[in-house]
C-alpha cells in the first residue's frame, strides 16, 4: 500500500513469490520487530505466530546463537547484545514430517535510543519501514507496554497493490479499534500508517488482532481482500513477584540438620519464561537456623539444636526477587513463621527431694499427700501430663496414687487401713512419668522417697485369725463344743473384759458364750441344708471391749458329710407299655440320694417279686422288666435300693401296665379327649330335648284350664251396691276368646287365653309386631283415653298399655308425669283389671262357685256402675264404658292412686 510505483512493484514481486511456494506454510516467511538498543538475557524480542501450526512434535530453532525459540513461539535473548543497526536471522520449524519451514526475523533498533550511538539520518531502513506492506500473513507488530508519551505514535504502514489501479483509502476494525479497548489503534486513511494512541498493560492485553480493509474512494467498493493485523504487546518488568502460598510452617524441635520445614511459593504476572518471571528466594533473617533453596523456595533446618522450651516460634524474613535475583530486579519480602513442635524431651521434676506425711491407723480411702511436679514441655499434652508410679513399699497394696488433671499433681491415697502395732513408719518411693515416652536423648524418669508416719489410735478388739475355719460332721449332737473364738486388745494383747455376740447365724446352729467366745452346737447341722454353700456355713461374731469398741470375725464351718440319707425314687407313676406278643415290657426306674460321695451312687437295686426282674443297672437307674405276662392295671413293685455303703431301704414303685400310643396310655388319652361319636351323641340328645320342649309348649297352649283369681294382696277398690252373691252370667257376649295365641298366667294359680279386639278400628302391623290394636277415646279425665290389647305373634305374653289422666302406662310399665309414687298402685290396678276380664272370658263352670262376697276397703254410697259381681253384664264383649259410671268417689280413689292433693 505505498503510493510510489517502486512499492507497487515490490509488493507484486512478493505476491508472485507467495503464489510460487510449493507447499503452504503455517508461519509467515518473515517477521520484523523493533527492539531496544540494549537487550539483556531473557528479553523477548518477538513471537513466532503458531496459531495455524500443529503443536505435536514441533521443533523450533534459531540460526543466531544469541537467541533461542521457546515452545510457545517466544524468541528470547540468551546473551547480552546491542542492536544499533538492522539485525537479521532465521527461525526454522520442523514437525517431524515434510520439509522444514523457515521464517526470517528482522530486528530494528528503537530510533529514540539510537542517536546516542549513530546519526539518525544514516538509518536506511526508515524508508523500508515506511514502504513495508503485506497482504498475506503479515508479521506481527510490536508495541511496548506502558510506553511513555507523547501519543499517538506511528507503528507500521500497510499498503495494497490495488492502489496502483485505484485511488484507495484504508480502514481498520476489531480489537483495540471498535472493540475494547476502543480507539487504541487508528490508521491514516490515505497512507495506511498504523498508530497507537495510549499505553496498555500487557498483563491485561497480551496481543490485539484487528482487520484492515482497502476501498476505492470513488465507488466505495473494496479493492482487495481484508488483511488480519496482529499487534503483540512487548513485556517490561513492571510487576514484582508476590507470595502465593502459606507462610506458616512447623518442624519438630531438635530435628536433625537438613530437615524440611516447608516450601515458599511465589508468582509473577510478567511474561512467562523470561527473566521478568525468573524468581530467586533468599532469607534476610534466621540464616543461622534455616536455609532456603534459591530456585525452589524449600526451607530446611541448618542446626539440630532447635528448642521449643527456648523459643516456641521463630520468625524469618524471606525475599523473592525476579530477574533471577539481579540487583535491578523487582522484589517483595514477607515474614514466615516456623513453629517448633514439642517432643517429650523434658521429664517431670519434683520440687523437693523428699516428702513426708502422717496418717492415722485404721483409716482407708484417705488422701495422704499431694506431690507437685514441674514439666517444661507443652501443657495439657501427653508430653506434659504426669503419671505417678509407686515403685517401692506398696507390695501389699495399701496405697494408690492418682493424678490431678488440673494441677498435674500426684495424689497419694491409703486404700487399706494401716496398723500402728505392725509398723509405725512406712517408706515409699514414687516415680513421676509422662503419658508419652521420653526421647532417647532426654535421660530417664525421676523418683523421690516418701515417708509416712502411722498414728496410734485406741482400737477395738481383733480376732486372730479374722476368719477361723472349723471342721465338723453333720448331725453332730446338740451341745457339742466346736471350739473357742476369742479376740484381743491390739494394745494390751489381752482378752480380759471382752464380750462376744453373734451377728449372723442363719440357721441358729451355734451359740457363743458371751464371756469366753466358746462355740457350741444348738441345732442339727445339715450338709443338705440350702443354707450351706460348697459344704461351708458362715457365722459372724462381734467382740466388744470395756470401752464399747468392737471388732468382727468370721467362723466358717466346713461340714463333713455322713450317710444320713437313703436312695429314694421320686414320687410319680411309671408307665409300662405293652409290647408285641412274645416280648416283655420294661420301664426305667431312677433313684436319688441327698448325700455326697462316697455315701451316694452308684446304687444297688434288688426286687423280690418273681413277676418282675431287673437289668441294665446304671449309676442311679435300673430297668424294671416284666418276668411274666400280666393284665393291664396298676402294680406296686417293692424294690430295695442301697447306696455305696449299703445303706438303703425298700422303695415301692407304682407301675401302670397299659397299651400305649406315643408313649402314653391310650386310656389316659381317651379320658381327656372326646371323640367324634361322643360329640354326635351329645348333639342328638340336645336335639331330642329341644323337640320335647316344643311339644310341651304346644300341649299347654291348646288345653283349656281353670283360672283362679288371687285376691289375697288386695286390688283396686270398687264400690258395689250388691251385697249378696252375684248372679250367674252366662251370656256369650261378655267377652270373645281369641282363637289363637297364648297368654302366660298372671301368677302360678291361673292360665288363660289372651284377648283380641273384635270391634273398632284395627290397624295392621308387621308380623313381628302386635296382632290387634284399637284406640278408644273418652272425654272424662277419669277414664282411660287409650286402651290397647296387644298380643305378640309366637309369644304367650299379654301386654296392656293405656293412660289415666296425666299418668301413662305402656307394656306393663307405668310412666307418671307428675309423681312417680303412683307407679306401683296404677300398675297393680291395671293388672287386676286384665285378670278380671280374662277370668270372665273363661269357659269353666267352676268360676261361678268362686264368685262369693269379698270385702272391699271402701263401702261408700251407691255406685252408678252397679254391681261388679259375676252376674254383672258388661253389655258388649269387652267394653270399658263402665269406667265412666264409677262416680265422684272413684275420683277420690284416682287422686289417692296418683298422689294428687284433693280439692
JSON list of N, CA, C and O in Angstrom, two decimals, residues 401-447:
[
{"chain": "A", "resi": 401, "resn": "UNK", "atom": "N", "xyz": [-1.95, -44.10, 94.00]},
{"chain": "A", "resi": 401, "resn": "UNK", "atom": "CA", "xyz": [-1.58, -42.74, 93.64]},
{"chain": "A", "resi": 401, "resn": "UNK", "atom": "C", "xyz": [-2.21, -42.39, 92.30]},
{"chain": "A", "resi": 401, "resn": "UNK", "atom": "O", "xyz": [-2.14, -43.16, 91.34]},
{"chain": "A", "resi": 402, "resn": "UNK", "atom": "N", "xyz": [-2.91, -41.26, 92.25]},
{"chain": "A", "resi": 402, "resn": "UNK", "atom": "CA", "xyz": [-3.58, -40.76, 91.05]},
{"chain": "A", "resi": 402, "resn": "UNK", "atom": "C", "xyz": [-2.96, -39.42, 90.65]},
{"chain": "A", "resi": 402, "resn": "UNK", "atom": "O", "xyz": [-2.06, -38.90, 91.33]},
{"chain": "A", "resi": 403, "resn": "UNK", "atom": "N", "xyz": [-3.49, -38.86, 89.53]},
{"chain": "A", "resi": 403, "resn": "UNK", "atom": "CA", "xyz": [-3.01, -37.57, 89.03]},
{"chain": "A", "resi": 403, "resn": "UNK", "atom": "C", "xyz": [-4.17, -36.59, 88.99]},
{"chain": "A", "resi": 403, "resn": "UNK", "atom": "O", "xyz": [-5.25, -36.92, 88.48]},
{"chain": "A", "resi": 404, "resn": "UNK", "atom": "N", "xyz": [-3.95, -35.40, 89.52]},
{"chain": "A", "resi": 404, "resn": "UNK", "atom": "CA", "xyz": [-4.92, -34.32, 89.41]},
{"chain": "A", "resi": 404, "resn": "UNK", "atom": "C", "xyz": [-4.79, -33.72, 88.00]},
{"chain": "A", "resi": 404, "resn": "UNK", "atom": "O", "xyz": [-3.76, -33.14, 87.65]},
{"chain": "A", "resi": 405, "resn": "UNK", "atom": "N", "xyz": [-5.83, -33.88, 87.20]},
{"chain": "A", "resi": 405, "resn": "UNK", "atom": "CA", "xyz": [-5.76, -33.46, 85.79]},
{"chain": "A", "resi": 405, "resn": "UNK", "atom": "C", "xyz": [-5.63, -31.95, 85.65]},
{"chain": "A", "resi": 405, "resn": "UNK", "atom": "O", "xyz": [-5.19, -31.47, 84.60]},
{"chain": "A", "resi": 406, "resn": "UNK", "atom": "N", "xyz": [-6.01, -31.21, 86.67]},
{"chain": "A", "resi": 406, "resn": "UNK", "atom": "CA", "xyz": [-5.94, -29.74, 86.57]},
{"chain": "A", "resi": 406, "resn": "UNK", "atom": "C", "xyz": [-4.57, -29.21, 86.98]},
{"chain": "A", "resi": 406, "resn": "UNK", "atom": "O", "xyz": [-4.01, -28.32, 86.33]},
{"chain": "A", "resi": 407, "resn": "UNK", "atom": "N", "xyz": [-4.03, -29.73, 88.07]},
{"chain": "A", "resi": 407, "resn": "UNK", "atom": "CA", "xyz": [-2.75, -29.21, 88.59]},
{"chain": "A", "resi": 407, "resn": "UNK", "atom": "C", "xyz": [-1.56, -30.09, 88.23]},
{"chain": "A", "resi": 407, "resn": "UNK", "atom": "O", "xyz": [-0.42, -29.70, 88.47]},
{"chain": "A", "resi": 408, "resn": "UNK", "atom": "N", "xyz": [-1.81, -31.29, 87.71]},
{"chain": "A", "resi": 408, "resn": "UNK", "atom": "CA", "xyz": [-0.74, -32.24, 87.36]},
{"chain": "A", "resi": 408, "resn": "UNK", "atom": "C", "xyz": [0.01, -32.74, 88.59]},
{"chain": "A", "resi": 408, "resn": "UNK", "atom": "O", "xyz": [1.17, -33.15, 88.51]},
{"chain": "A", "resi": 409, "resn": "UNK", "atom": "N", "xyz": [-0.65, -32.69, 89.76]},
{"chain": "A", "resi": 409, "resn": "UNK", "atom": "CA", "xyz": [-0.04, -33.17, 91.00]},
{"chain": "A", "resi": 409, "resn": "UNK", "atom": "C", "xyz": [-0.35, -34.64, 91.20]},
{"chain": "A", "resi": 409, "resn": "UNK", "atom": "O", "xyz": [-1.38, -35.16, 90.73]},
{"chain": "A", "resi": 410, "resn": "UNK", "atom": "N", "xyz": [0.51, -35.30, 91.96]},
{"chain": "A", "resi": 410, "resn": "UNK", "atom": "CA", "xyz": [0.27, -36.67, 92.36]},
{"chain": "A", "resi": 410, "resn": "UNK", "atom": "C", "xyz": [-0.55, -36.72, 93.64]},
{"chain": "A", "resi": 410, "resn": "UNK", "atom": "O", "xyz": [-0.26, -35.99, 94.60]},
{"chain": "A", "resi": 411, "resn": "UNK", "atom": "N", "xyz": [-1.59, -37.57, 93.69]},
{"chain": "A", "resi": 411, "resn": "UNK", "atom": "CA", "xyz": [-2.48, -37.69, 94.84]},
{"chain": "A", "resi": 411, "resn": "UNK", "atom": "C", "xyz": [-2.28, -39.07, 95.44]},
{"chain": "A", "resi": 411, "resn": "UNK", "atom": "O", "xyz": [-2.65, -40.09, 94.85]},
{"chain": "A", "resi": 412, "resn": "UNK", "atom": "N", "xyz": [-1.68, -39.13, 96.65]},
{"chain": "A", "resi": 412, "resn": "UNK", "atom": "CA", "xyz": [-1.37, -40.38, 97.34]},
{"chain": "A", "resi": 412, "resn": "UNK", "atom": "C", "xyz": [-2.50, -40.71, 98.31]},
{"chain": "A", "resi": 412, "resn": "UNK", "atom": "O", "xyz": [-2.81, -39.92, 99.20]},
{"chain": "A", "resi": 413, "resn": "UNK", "atom": "N", "xyz": [-3.11, -41.90, 98.13]},
{"chain": "A", "resi": 413, "resn": "UNK", "atom": "CA", "xyz": [-4.23, -42.34, 98.96]},
{"chain": "A", "resi": 413, "resn": "UNK", "atom": "C", "xyz": [-3.83, -43.61, 99.73]},
{"chain": "A", "resi": 413, "resn": "UNK", "atom": "O", "xyz": [-3.02, -44.41, 99.25]},
{"chain": "A", "resi": 414, "resn": "UNK", "atom": "N", "xyz": [-4.44, -43.77, 100.93]},
{"chain": "A", "resi": 414, "resn": "UNK", "atom": "CA", "xyz": [-4.37, -45.02, 101.68]},
{"chain": "A", "resi": 414, "resn": "UNK", "atom": "C", "xyz": [-5.67, -45.77, 101.39]},
{"chain": "A", "resi": 414, "resn": "UNK", "atom": "O", "xyz": [-6.77, -45.27, 101.66]},
{"chain": "A", "resi": 415, "resn": "UNK", "atom": "N", "xyz": [-5.58, -46.96, 100.82]},
{"chain": "A", "resi": 415, "resn": "UNK", "atom": "CA", "xyz": [-6.77, -47.71, 100.44]},
{"chain": "A", "resi": 415, "resn": "UNK", "atom": "C", "xyz": [-7.07, -48.84, 101.41]},
{"chain": "A", "resi": 415, "resn": "UNK", "atom": "O", "xyz": [-8.19, -49.36, 101.42]},
{"chain": "A", "resi": 416, "resn": "UNK", "atom": "N", "xyz": [-6.10, -49.24, 102.22]},
{"chain": "A", "resi": 416, "resn": "UNK", "atom": "CA", "xyz": [-6.31, -50.26, 103.25]},
{"chain": "A", "resi": 416, "resn": "UNK", "atom": "C", "xyz": [-5.86, -49.70, 104.60]},
{"chain": "A", "resi": 416, "resn": "UNK", "atom": "O", "xyz": [-4.88, -48.95, 104.66]},
{"chain": "A", "resi": 417, "resn": "UNK", "atom": "N", "xyz": [-6.56, -50.03, 105.67]},
{"chain": "A", "resi": 417, "resn": "UNK", "atom": "CA", "xyz": [-6.17, -49.49, 106.98]},
{"chain": "A", "resi": 417, "resn": "UNK", "atom": "C", "xyz": [-4.76, -49.95, 107.38]},
{"chain": "A", "resi": 417, "resn": "UNK", "atom": "O", "xyz": [-4.40, -51.13, 107.22]},
{"chain": "A", "resi": 418, "resn": "UNK", "atom": "N", "xyz": [-3.97, -49.02, 107.87]},
{"chain": "A", "resi": 418, "resn": "UNK", "atom": "CA", "xyz": [-2.65, -49.34, 108.41]},
{"chain": "A", "resi": 418, "resn": "UNK", "atom": "C", "xyz": [-2.76, -49.67, 109.89]},
{"chain": "A", "resi": 418, "resn": "UNK", "atom": "O", "xyz": [-3.67, -49.21, 110.59]},
{"chain": "A", "resi": 419, "resn": "UNK", "atom": "N", "xyz": [-1.81, -50.46, 110.38]},
{"chain": "A", "resi": 419, "resn": "UNK", "atom": "CA", "xyz": [-1.81, -50.90, 111.78]},
{"chain": "A", "resi": 419, "resn": "UNK", "atom": "C", "xyz": [-0.56, -50.33, 112.46]},
{"chain": "A", "resi": 419, "resn": "UNK", "atom": "O", "xyz": [0.57, -50.64, 112.08]},
{"chain": "A", "resi": 420, "resn": "UNK", "atom": "N", "xyz": [-0.79, -49.50, 113.45]},
{"chain": "A", "resi": 420, "resn": "UNK", "atom": "CA", "xyz": [0.32, -48.88, 114.18]},
{"chain": "A", "resi": 420, "resn": "UNK", "atom": "C", "xyz": [1.18, -49.93, 114.86]},
{"chain": "A", "resi": 420, "resn": "UNK", "atom": "O", "xyz": [2.41, -49.79, 114.93]},
{"chain": "A", "resi": 421, "resn": "UNK", "atom": "N", "xyz": [0.51, -50.99, 115.36]},
{"chain": "A", "resi": 421, "resn": "UNK", "atom": "CA", "xyz": [1.25, -52.03, 116.07]},
{"chain": "A", "resi": 421, "resn": "UNK", "atom": "C", "xyz": [2.15, -52.83, 115.14]},
{"chain": "A", "resi": 421, "resn": "UNK", "atom": "O", "xyz": [3.13, -53.43, 115.59]},
{"chain": "A", "resi": 422, "resn": "UNK", "atom": "N", "xyz": [1.84, -52.85, 113.86]},
{"chain": "A", "resi": 422, "resn": "UNK", "atom": "CA", "xyz": [2.66, -53.60, 112.92]},
{"chain": "A", "resi": 422, "resn": "UNK", "atom": "C", "xyz": [3.75, -52.76, 112.30]},
{"chain": "A", "resi": 422, "resn": "UNK", "atom": "O", "xyz": [4.73, -53.30, 111.78]},
{"chain": "A", "resi": 423, "resn": "UNK", "atom": "N", "xyz": [3.58, -51.49, 112.28]},
{"chain": "A", "resi": 423, "resn": "UNK", "atom": "CA", "xyz": [4.61, -50.63, 111.72]},
{"chain": "A", "resi": 423, "resn": "UNK", "atom": "C", "xyz": [4.26, -49.17, 111.93]},
{"chain": "A", "resi": 423, "resn": "UNK", "atom": "O", "xyz": [3.15, -48.74, 111.59]},
{"chain": "A", "resi": 424, "resn": "UNK", "atom": "N", "xyz": [5.22, -48.42, 112.49]},
{"chain": "A", "resi": 424, "resn": "UNK", "atom": "CA", "xyz": [4.95, -47.02, 112.79]},
{"chain": "A", "resi": 424, "resn": "UNK", "atom": "C", "xyz": [5.36, -46.09, 111.66]},
{"chain": "A", "resi": 424, "resn": "UNK", "atom": "O", "xyz": [4.89, -44.96, 111.60]},
{"chain": "A", "resi": 425, "resn": "UNK", "atom": "N", "xyz": [6.19, -46.55, 110.76]},
{"chain": "A", "resi": 425, "resn": "UNK", "atom": "CA", "xyz": [6.66, -45.74, 109.63]},
{"chain": "A", "resi": 425, "resn": "UNK", "atom": "C", "xyz": [6.61, -46.61, 108.38]},
{"chain": "A", "resi": 425, "resn": "UNK", "atom": "O", "xyz": [7.05, -47.76, 108.40]},
{"chain": "A", "resi": 426, "resn": "UNK", "atom": "N", "xyz": [6.11, -46.00, 107.30]},
{"chain": "A", "resi": 426, "resn": "UNK", "atom": "CA", "xyz": [6.07, -46.69, 106.00]},
{"chain": "A", "resi": 426, "resn": "UNK", "atom": "C", "xyz": [6.88, -45.85, 105.02]},
{"chain": "A", "resi": 426, "resn": "UNK", "atom": "O", "xyz": [6.65, -44.63, 104.89]},
{"chain": "A", "resi": 427, "resn": "UNK", "atom": "N", "xyz": [7.82, -46.47, 104.32]},
{"chain": "A", "resi": 427, "resn": "UNK", "atom": "CA", "xyz": [8.67, -45.79, 103.34]},
{"chain": "A", "resi": 427, "resn": "UNK", "atom": "C", "xyz": [8.23, -46.22, 101.94]},
{"chain": "A", "resi": 427, "resn": "UNK", "atom": "O", "xyz": [8.15, -47.41, 101.63]},
{"chain": "A", "resi": 428, "resn": "UNK", "atom": "N", "xyz": [7.98, -45.22, 101.11]},
{"chain": "A", "resi": 428, "resn": "UNK", "atom": "CA", "xyz": [7.60, -45.45, 99.73]},
{"chain": "A", "resi": 428, "resn": "UNK", "atom": "C", "xyz": [8.57, -44.72, 98.80]},
{"chain": "A", "resi": 428, "resn": "UNK", "atom": "O", "xyz": [9.23, -43.77, 99.21]},
{"chain": "A", "resi": 429, "resn": "UNK", "atom": "N", "xyz": [8.63, -45.14, 97.55]},
{"chain": "A", "resi": 429, "resn": "UNK", "atom": "CA", "xyz": [9.35, -44.41, 96.52]},
{"chain": "A", "resi": 429, "resn": "UNK", "atom": "C", "xyz": [8.39, -44.18, 95.35]},
{"chain": "A", "resi": 429, "resn": "UNK", "atom": "O", "xyz": [7.82, -45.14, 94.82]},
{"chain": "A", "resi": 430, "resn": "UNK", "atom": "N", "xyz": [8.28, -42.92, 94.97]},
{"chain": "A", "resi": 430, "resn": "UNK", "atom": "CA", "xyz": [7.32, -42.52, 93.93]},
{"chain": "A", "resi": 430, "resn": "UNK", "atom": "C", "xyz": [8.09, -41.98, 92.73]},
{"chain": "A", "resi": 430, "resn": "UNK", "atom": "O", "xyz": [8.99, -41.15, 92.88]},
{"chain": "A", "resi": 431, "resn": "UNK", "atom": "N", "xyz": [7.71, -42.45, 91.55]},
{"chain": "A", "resi": 431, "resn": "UNK", "atom": "CA", "xyz": [8.31, -42.01, 90.30]},
{"chain": "A", "resi": 431, "resn": "UNK", "atom": "C", "xyz": [7.29, -41.20, 89.51]},
{"chain": "A", "resi": 431, "resn": "UNK", "atom": "O", "xyz": [6.11, -41.57, 89.43]},
{"chain": "A", "resi": 432, "resn": "UNK", "atom": "N", "xyz": [7.77, -40.07, 88.92]},
{"chain": "A", "resi": 432, "resn": "UNK", "atom": "CA", "xyz": [6.92, -39.22, 88.09]},
{"chain": "A", "resi": 432, "resn": "UNK", "atom": "C", "xyz": [7.28, -39.45, 86.63]},
{"chain": "A", "resi": 432, "resn": "UNK", "atom": "O", "xyz": [8.45, -39.31, 86.24]},
{"chain": "A", "resi": 433, "resn": "UNK", "atom": "N", "xyz": [6.27, -39.80, 85.84]},
{"chain": "A", "resi": 433, "resn": "UNK", "atom": "CA", "xyz": [6.48, -40.09, 84.42]},
{"chain": "A", "resi": 433, "resn": "UNK", "atom": "C", "xyz": [5.48, -39.28, 83.60]},
{"chain": "A", "resi": 433, "resn": "UNK", "atom": "O", "xyz": [4.67, -38.53, 84.13]},
{"chain": "A", "resi": 434, "resn": "UNK", "atom": "N", "xyz": [5.54, -39.43, 82.28]},
{"chain": "A", "resi": 434, "resn": "UNK", "atom": "CA", "xyz": [4.59, -38.80, 81.37]},
{"chain": "A", "resi": 434, "resn": "UNK", "atom": "C", "xyz": [3.80, -39.86, 80.64]},
{"chain": "A", "resi": 434, "resn": "UNK", "atom": "O", "xyz": [4.19, -41.03, 80.58]},
{"chain": "A", "resi": 435, "resn": "UNK", "atom": "N", "xyz": [2.69, -39.41, 80.05]},
{"chain": "A", "resi": 435, "resn": "UNK", "atom": "CA", "xyz": [1.91, -40.34, 79.24]},
{"chain": "A", "resi": 435, "resn": "UNK", "atom": "C", "xyz": [2.66, -40.74, 77.98]},
{"chain": "A", "resi": 435, "resn": "UNK", "atom": "O", "xyz": [2.51, -41.86, 77.49]},
{"chain": "A", "resi": 436, "resn": "UNK", "atom": "N", "xyz": [3.47, -39.83, 77.44]},
{"chain": "A", "resi": 436, "resn": "UNK", "atom": "CA", "xyz": [4.29, -40.14, 76.26]},
{"chain": "A", "resi": 436, "resn": "UNK", "atom": "C", "xyz": [5.68, -40.55, 76.72]},
{"chain": "A", "resi": 436, "resn": "UNK", "atom": "O", "xyz": [6.21, -40.04, 77.72]},
{"chain": "A", "resi": 437, "resn": "UNK", "atom": "N", "xyz": [6.30, -41.46, 76.00]},
{"chain": "A", "resi": 437, "resn": "UNK", "atom": "CA", "xyz": [7.66, -41.87, 76.40]},
{"chain": "A", "resi": 437, "resn": "UNK", "atom": "C", "xyz": [8.67, -40.76, 76.14]},
{"chain": "A", "resi": 437, "resn": "UNK", "atom": "O", "xyz": [8.49, -39.89, 75.29]},
{"chain": "A", "resi": 438, "resn": "UNK", "atom": "N", "xyz": [9.74, -40.81, 76.88]},
{"chain": "A", "resi": 438, "resn": "UNK", "atom": "CA", "xyz": [10.82, -39.85, 76.70]},
{"chain": "A", "resi": 438, "resn": "UNK", "atom": "C", "xyz": [11.59, -40.17, 75.42]},
{"chain": "A", "resi": 438, "resn": "UNK", "atom": "O", "xyz": [11.74, -41.34, 75.04]},
{"chain": "A", "resi": 439, "resn": "UNK", "atom": "N", "xyz": [12.10, -39.10, 74.77]},
{"chain": "A", "resi": 439, "resn": "UNK", "atom": "CA", "xyz": [13.00, -39.34, 73.64]},
{"chain": "A", "resi": 439, "resn": "UNK", "atom": "C", "xyz": [14.34, -39.85, 74.19]},
{"chain": "A", "resi": 439, "resn": "UNK", "atom": "O", "xyz": [14.65, -39.69, 75.37]},
{"chain": "A", "resi": 440, "resn": "UNK", "atom": "N", "xyz": [15.10, -40.46, 73.31]},
{"chain": "A", "resi": 440, "resn": "UNK", "atom": "CA", "xyz": [16.33, -41.12, 73.75]},
{"chain": "A", "resi": 440, "resn": "UNK", "atom": "C", "xyz": [17.31, -40.17, 74.42]},
{"chain": "A", "resi": 440, "resn": "UNK", "atom": "O", "xyz": [18.03, -40.56, 75.35]},
{"chain": "A", "resi": 441, "resn": "UNK", "atom": "N", "xyz": [17.32, -38.95, 73.96]},
{"chain": "A", "resi": 441, "resn": "UNK", "atom": "CA", "xyz": [18.33, -38.02, 74.48]},
{"chain": "A", "resi": 441, "resn": "UNK", "atom": "C", "xyz": [17.91, -37.32, 75.77]},
{"chain": "A", "resi": 441, "resn": "UNK", "atom": "O", "xyz": [18.66, -36.53, 76.31]},
{"chain": "A", "resi": 442, "resn": "UNK", "atom": "N", "xyz": [16.70, -37.61, 76.27]},
{"chain": "A", "resi": 442, "resn": "UNK", "atom": "CA", "xyz": [16.19, -36.87, 77.44]},
{"chain": "A", "resi": 442, "resn": "UNK", "atom": "C", "xyz": [16.56, -37.51, 78.76]},
{"chain": "A", "resi": 442, "resn": "UNK", "atom": "O", "xyz": [16.23, -36.96, 79.82]},
{"chain": "A", "resi": 443, "resn": "UNK", "atom": "N", "xyz": [17.15, -38.65, 78.78]},
{"chain": "A", "resi": 443, "resn": "UNK", "atom": "CA", "xyz": [17.53, -39.28, 80.03]},
{"chain": "A", "resi": 443, "resn": "UNK", "atom": "C", "xyz": [16.47, -40.26, 80.50]},
{"chain": "A", "resi": 443, "resn": "UNK", "atom": "O", "xyz": [15.90, -41.01, 79.72]},
{"chain": "A", "resi": 444, "resn": "UNK", "atom": "N", "xyz": [16.15, -40.27, 81.83]},
{"chain": "A", "resi": 444, "resn": "UNK", "atom": "CA", "xyz": [15.23, -41.23, 82.42]},
{"chain": "A", "resi": 444, "resn": "UNK", "atom": "C", "xyz": [14.29, -40.52, 83.38]},
{"chain": "A", "resi": 444, "resn": "UNK", "atom": "O", "xyz": [14.48, -39.35, 83.73]},
{"chain": "A", "resi": 445, "resn": "UNK", "atom": "N", "xyz": [13.30, -41.26, 83.87]},
{"chain": "A", "resi": 445, "resn": "UNK", "atom": "CA", "xyz": [12.32, -40.71, 84.81]},
{"chain": "A", "resi": 445, "resn": "UNK", "atom": "C", "xyz": [12.96, -40.51, 86.18]},
{"chain": "A", "resi": 445, "resn": "UNK", "atom": "O", "xyz": [13.85, -41.27, 86.58]},
{"chain": "A", "resi": 446, "resn": "UNK", "atom": "N", "xyz": [12.45, -39.51, 86.90]},
{"chain": "A", "resi": 446, "resn": "UNK", "atom": "CA", "xyz": [12.95, -39.20, 88.24]},
{"chain": "A", "resi": 446, "resn": "UNK", "atom": "C", "xyz": [12.02, -39.78, 89.29]},
{"chain": "A", "resi": 446, "resn": "UNK", "atom": "O", "xyz": [10.82, -39.96, 89.07]},
{"chain": "A", "resi": 447, "resn": "UNK", "atom": "N", "xyz": [12.59, -40.07, 90.49]},
{"chain": "A", "resi": 447, "resn": "UNK", "atom": "CA", "xyz": [11.79, -40.59, 91.61]},
{"chain": "A", "resi": 447, "resn": "UNK", "atom": "C", "xyz": [12.33, -40.02, 92.92]},
{"chain": "A", "resi": 447, "resn": "UNK", "atom": "O", "xyz": [13.49, -39.61, 93.00]}
]
